[in-house]
């Protein structure tokens, strides 16, 4: 059949047309071989633009479409749908990026126009070789895996569970709640974090649609969108969840009469026993035994008073790691963040001098359920009179993290208010800029200012101990352009947020992409902020980038909606870029099998050929690159298509 | 009408191709009965003038072996093209450039120097090198000019069919002769031999593991090859997967891995590049330094992967006739 | 070498990492030489050495292939390693054939490294400009 190509060049307002002479390019394209019609239009993705293509398909009998506009990632789907509406196989469309790959990255107008011509030429050459690609549909499993049970994971789980979807909520710590469970009050409304979080935590526990895996990690996710096989590794907590009634008498009866070990939950300012719960309202209310500190594990010779004191004999020192496999249709990654390790920026003296705390330690100290019972005390037991809060620790600093951590300014204001309120301390905030851009945030800032908190726009140079256990802050007052000093009793370092140390492993297991810092990448920063680049995997919360609770919750609800949209649609289309094996050509050499990472190709000994399971094929094309018999071709990326494209960009 | 006339000729060639033609043994009698050999200078005393005298298209087919390396080769090749209905490039040199074709990676000057002046067993104090004109005793002789580079036959003239091999095996030669005699003329550009790679007919293919992954590539003399097991799986570079079959796996049966004389399968643009692709891909290493170290141990990759196909390869090929 | 020589550069990028970086370079309005023409594959593992030679054959003066950072960034487990192995062997072969291996560049650029992409493409274009045109017909005299 005769090839009849239509070329559609988008102005994208002035985004393209401001650099590329679209009329000249259209004229050029109209003379390329097999091009029947070439048009340009203000917004090709708009309704009239789409209609124009559909009309042309019918009027000119087009059987190939080239759209020169933004990118395949952004609008590939749009124009495939357009082709479909016009009665063409959607894969007979080729997107050519003359915006991201040309007008936006080229300075000179003539050069940009020439480049657009060459890219369109390549697209036209390529589209000649396009063949219809048929995809099959697979049902979507209605279960969802949520990784991380902080406020993001909890919110998403509850939304989904309320809609009747079954959720597997996996948390690596022994208890859910994440960082929010550590906080005392939340800005700017100052409602207590546990008051708003703990009801949600119990709802998770009580919802029959949520299976909670705490002290567990996702080991592996196989399969594809709609049909993931998840392997979960449950670490032994040495207290059996099926027997424990949460009376906590094991903790009381532990041979250690007093807590002696650093509590991770209390960020190092509190102590716990080898058998512990994070806090008294922890979910699940089943203690964890830490084998690193438990005498039974360290010496094998403990009198096991915990077990003796346990009314249900739930303590089991022989518990082993357990592997659980579940099937889900969608995955939500809500893996959260960690705070900046303040010892890394040595000028602050954190970890060396007393009475210097991080904001998250201050949260624990302020928390009435925390290690000090909500009392703010210096190490000598006295009440601090003069407190400094230093913002941007580890943030907005090229040596550590160039980005703004977004929540710290508000945390600093909150702490200033609470310290004034509870102990009447004189508080000074050392800030770079105050960023209070949320609902009620600016008003809160103003309120705190009026309360008499001091604000110094300044860069801290160093903190050194001075007389009477006080601390001297040396800083540059950037409004006065002068180096100044100030003596205080206590310093709070307003630490930024960072991805977890093991973000690379997490990213690999969940098959997601990350920014160079380790934040999870969204598919599009504006239009697809909770969708990842991997189908069926969504992202929520501060794992994507630092964000406060309202934003986190909103994103978690959005991720839940995305997952639900996938599940309720009920089917997914198979990977279009799978490979085909031509039996007539296949020589049975099995080089393809050797390179396939997904075991999608098997050897048929009887016929002496390789056969592909397109359900397993993920469309990387490694086998097509290798096949020495040219028996394998990858849909949408055949040798001929790529040769034509390469030739196209090079020809004059 | 008499028997169809055929011709045979050699250019830059080792003579192995002629050997292969007579290697069909007693079947040569059938060939001789069926055709009239109009020209075969290697076997009988034919002159160029015999060829020149022929009518255009007088021969049905000619089998030309050897690479084109000088002006004489080209003149004769063009004559054959005129005089023969079908031109068959016979053997790896004519088909793809072959062993003489490896010279394409060197320039003519250094090559002449190497052969005529600096060679280990050359004594040439006057540094005499080939010239194109020579006069002695008043007689002027024209001497063919050596080209800057060797060519495969189809870079110089239009070729209809190809018989691969270094040399072609008797069976593939017979197949070509019988096909043409049968009148079922294949489409232009057809390469005789199998449609599938050597692995397809290799007796060791069934011993290949499901995944062939290699820790290290070794040369045949560095290992004691198990003749009952796929050589590639034993870590020896065997070009069987990328090479056209039809040779009856003679080298494999003789204990040597395939070096690729039958050339690529249909649709492969560049034999060597495709060989590099699968050989490199099956290296079992995920360590960048180790990958470099291991692959650097493969000696002479150009000669290994393009042993027979260099002039006709994408790196050198003069004619670009492959695109649409 | 001509003063006005504008090298032709083919950039083969994987969909998941380097193409995304190129999109980000676009949305961030970073400029780089227009000599670079991007061709996408799903994975660098799809890149057949024949593509590289085909590009040179068709007039490319330089080819750059870039994919996801090893060891873990590849969307298809180890396609980046597969490409790297081909690249190492192909580079050596090009050198033997008299094609400066600098004309084939290999990079790892992740989806967020638009700044690196800009730097690499600018640098590579300049390097090829210095090398001059890859005159493929250089040794084709005679016939």
Short mmCIF file of N, CA and C in Angstrom, two decimals, chain B residues 66-130:
data_model
loop_
_atom_site.label_atom_id
_atom_site.label_comp_id
_atom_site.label_asym_id
_atom_site.label_seq_id
_atom_site.Cartn_x
_atom_site.Cartn_y
_atom_site.Cartn_z
N UNK B 66 38.13 -13.79 -5.91
CA UNK B 66 39.23 -12.88 -5.58
C UNK B 66 38.77 -11.45 -5.45
N UNK B 67 39.55 -10.67 -4.69
CA UNK B 67 39.23 -9.26 -4.49
C UNK B 67 39.79 -8.45 -5.65
N UNK B 68 39.27 -7.23 -5.80
CA UNK B 68 39.75 -6.34 -6.85
C UNK B 68 40.80 -5.42 -6.25
N UNK B 69 42.03 -5.56 -6.70
CA UNK B 69 43.08 -4.74 -6.09
C UNK B 69 43.85 -3.89 -7.10
N UNK B 70 43.65 -4.10 -8.40
CA UNK B 70 44.36 -3.26 -9.37
C UNK B 70 43.52 -3.00 -10.61
N UNK B 71 44.05 -2.15 -11.48
CA UNK B 71 43.28 -1.70 -12.65
C UNK B 71 43.01 -2.84 -13.63
N UNK B 72 43.90 -3.81 -13.66
CA UNK B 72 43.69 -4.98 -14.52
C UNK B 72 42.46 -5.75 -14.06
N UNK B 73 42.35 -5.96 -12.75
CA UNK B 73 41.19 -6.66 -12.20
C UNK B 73 39.91 -5.97 -12.62
N UNK B 74 39.94 -4.66 -12.51
CA UNK B 74 38.73 -3.92 -12.80
C UNK B 74 38.34 -4.04 -14.28
N UNK B 75 39.36 -3.95 -15.14
CA UNK B 75 39.10 -4.03 -16.59
C UNK B 75 38.45 -5.38 -16.91
N UNK B 76 39.02 -6.44 -16.37
CA UNK B 76 38.49 -7.79 -16.66
C UNK B 76 37.09 -7.94 -16.07
N UNK B 77 36.93 -7.44 -14.85
CA UNK B 77 35.62 -7.56 -14.20
C UNK B 77 34.55 -6.88 -15.04
N UNK B 78 34.89 -5.71 -15.56
CA UNK B 78 33.92 -4.98 -16.38
C UNK B 78 33.62 -5.72 -17.68
N UNK B 79 34.66 -6.36 -18.23
CA UNK B 79 34.46 -7.18 -19.43
C UNK B 79 33.48 -8.32 -19.15
N UNK B 80 33.71 -9.00 -18.04
CA UNK B 80 32.83 -10.12 -17.67
C UNK B 80 31.39 -9.63 -17.49
N UNK B 81 31.27 -8.45 -16.90
CA UNK B 81 29.94 -7.91 -16.68
C UNK B 81 29.19 -7.76 -18.02
N UNK B 82 29.95 -7.32 -19.02
CA UNK B 82 29.33 -7.11 -20.35
C UNK B 82 29.00 -8.43 -21.04
N UNK B 83 29.90 -9.35 -20.88
CA UNK B 83 29.78 -10.58 -21.67
C UNK B 83 28.86 -11.62 -21.03
N UNK B 84 28.47 -11.38 -19.78
CA UNK B 84 27.77 -12.43 -19.06
C UNK B 84 26.41 -11.94 -18.56
N UNK B 85 25.42 -12.81 -18.68
CA UNK B 85 24.09 -12.43 -18.22
C UNK B 85 24.07 -12.30 -16.69
N UNK B 86 24.64 -13.31 -16.04
CA UNK B 86 24.70 -13.26 -14.58
C UNK B 86 26.16 -13.27 -14.12
N UNK B 87 26.45 -12.40 -13.19
CA UNK B 87 27.79 -12.41 -12.58
C UNK B 87 27.65 -12.94 -11.16
N UNK B 88 28.44 -13.96 -10.88
CA UNK B 88 28.41 -14.53 -9.54
C UNK B 88 29.74 -14.24 -8.86
N UNK B 89 29.66 -13.54 -7.72
CA UNK B 89 30.87 -13.33 -6.92
C UNK B 89 31.11 -14.64 -6.18
N UNK B 90 32.26 -15.23 -6.43
CA UNK B 90 32.50 -16.56 -5.92
C UNK B 90 33.56 -16.51 -4.83
N UNK B 91 33.21 -16.94 -3.66
CA UNK B 91 34.17 -16.97 -2.57
C UNK B 91 34.20 -15.66 -1.79
N UNK B 92 34.72 -15.75 -0.58
CA UNK B 92 34.68 -14.62 0.36
C UNK B 92 35.36 -13.37 -0.17
N UNK B 93 36.47 -13.51 -0.92
CA UNK B 93 37.21 -12.32 -1.37
C UNK B 93 36.39 -11.50 -2.36
N UNK B 94 35.77 -12.22 -3.27
CA UNK B 94 34.99 -11.55 -4.28
C UNK B 94 33.69 -11.00 -3.66
N UNK B 95 33.12 -11.79 -2.76
CA UNK B 95 31.87 -11.45 -2.11
C UNK B 95 32.02 -10.26 -1.16
N UNK B 96 33.05 -10.33 -0.28
CA UNK B 96 33.13 -9.30 0.77
C UNK B 96 34.51 -8.62 0.85
N UNK B 97 35.43 -9.04 0.02
CA UNK B 97 36.78 -8.48 0.10
C UNK B 97 37.79 -9.49 0.60
N UNK B 98 37.34 -10.33 1.52
CA UNK B 98 38.13 -11.46 1.99
C UNK B 98 39.46 -11.09 2.62
N UNK B 99 40.36 -12.06 2.66
CA UNK B 99 41.66 -11.85 3.31
C UNK B 99 42.45 -10.71 2.65
N UNK B 100 42.56 -10.66 1.30
CA UNK B 100 43.29 -9.51 0.73
C UNK B 100 42.63 -8.19 1.11
N UNK B 101 41.36 -8.25 1.39
CA UNK B 101 40.61 -7.05 1.74
C UNK B 101 41.06 -6.43 3.06
N UNK B 102 41.70 -7.20 3.92
CA UNK B 102 42.16 -6.65 5.21
C UNK B 102 43.10 -5.47 5.01
N UNK B 103 43.74 -5.47 3.83
CA UNK B 103 44.66 -4.39 3.48
C UNK B 103 43.96 -3.03 3.50
N UNK B 104 42.65 -3.03 3.40
CA UNK B 104 41.92 -1.77 3.34
C UNK B 104 42.18 -0.89 4.57
N UNK B 105 42.57 -1.52 5.66
CA UNK B 105 42.80 -0.72 6.87
C UNK B 105 44.18 -0.05 6.85
N UNK B 106 44.99 -0.35 5.85
CA UNK B 106 46.30 0.32 5.74
C UNK B 106 46.30 1.15 4.46
N UNK B 107 47.15 2.17 4.43
CA UNK B 107 47.18 2.92 3.18
C UNK B 107 48.18 2.29 2.23
N UNK B 108 48.01 2.62 0.96
CA UNK B 108 48.79 1.98 -0.11
C UNK B 108 50.29 2.21 0.08
N UNK B 109 50.66 3.41 0.45
CA UNK B 109 52.07 3.76 0.55
C UNK B 109 52.79 2.87 1.57
N UNK B 110 52.21 2.77 2.74
CA UNK B 110 52.89 1.98 3.77
C UNK B 110 52.86 0.51 3.40
N UNK B 111 51.84 0.11 2.67
CA UNK B 111 51.75 -1.28 2.26
C UNK B 111 52.86 -1.62 1.25
N UNK B 112 53.02 -0.75 0.26
CA UNK B 112 54.05 -0.97 -0.77
C UNK B 112 55.42 -1.00 -0.10
N UNK B 113 55.60 -0.10 0.82
CA UNK B 113 56.88 -0.01 1.53
C UNK B 113 57.17 -1.31 2.27
N UNK B 114 56.10 -1.79 2.92
CA UNK B 114 56.23 -3.00 3.71
C UNK B 114 56.59 -4.20 2.81
N UNK B 115 55.91 -4.31 1.67
CA UNK B 115 56.08 -5.47 0.80
C UNK B 115 57.37 -5.40 -0.01
N UNK B 116 57.69 -4.19 -0.53
CA UNK B 116 58.81 -4.11 -1.47
C UNK B 116 60.10 -3.61 -0.85
N UNK B 117 60.03 -2.96 0.28
CA UNK B 117 61.26 -2.37 0.81
C UNK B 117 61.59 -2.89 2.22
N UNK B 118 60.62 -2.84 3.11
CA UNK B 118 60.95 -3.12 4.52
C UNK B 118 60.69 -4.55 4.94
N UNK B 119 60.16 -5.34 4.03
CA UNK B 119 59.83 -6.72 4.38
C UNK B 119 61.04 -7.46 4.95
N UNK B 120 60.81 -8.37 5.85
CA UNK B 120 61.90 -9.06 6.55
C UNK B 120 62.83 -9.81 5.61
N UNK B 121 62.30 -10.29 4.49
CA UNK B 121 63.16 -11.08 3.60
C UNK B 121 63.39 -10.35 2.27
N UNK B 122 63.15 -9.04 2.29
CA UNK B 122 63.31 -8.26 1.06
C UNK B 122 64.70 -7.63 1.01
N UNK B 123 65.37 -7.78 -0.14
CA UNK B 123 66.61 -7.04 -0.37
C UNK B 123 66.35 -6.16 -1.57
N UNK B 124 66.22 -4.90 -1.33
CA UNK B 124 65.86 -3.97 -2.40
C UNK B 124 66.57 -2.65 -2.16
N UNK B 125 67.92 -2.64 -2.33
CA UNK B 125 68.68 -1.44 -1.97
C UNK B 125 68.29 -0.22 -2.82
N UNK B 126 67.82 -0.45 -4.02
CA UNK B 126 67.46 0.71 -4.86
C UNK B 126 66.03 1.17 -4.58
N UNK B 127 65.42 0.50 -3.65
CA UNK B 127 64.05 0.86 -3.25
C UNK B 127 63.10 0.95 -4.44
N UNK B 128 63.15 -0.08 -5.26
CA UNK B 128 62.27 -0.10 -6.43
C UNK B 128 60.87 -0.53 -6.02
N UNK B 129 59.93 0.20 -6.50
CA UNK B 129 58.53 -0.14 -6.20
C UNK B 129 57.76 -0.22 -7.52
N UNK B 130 56.59 -0.86 -7.51
CA UNK B 130 55.86 -1.02 -8.75
C UNK B 130 55.53 0.32 -9.41
#
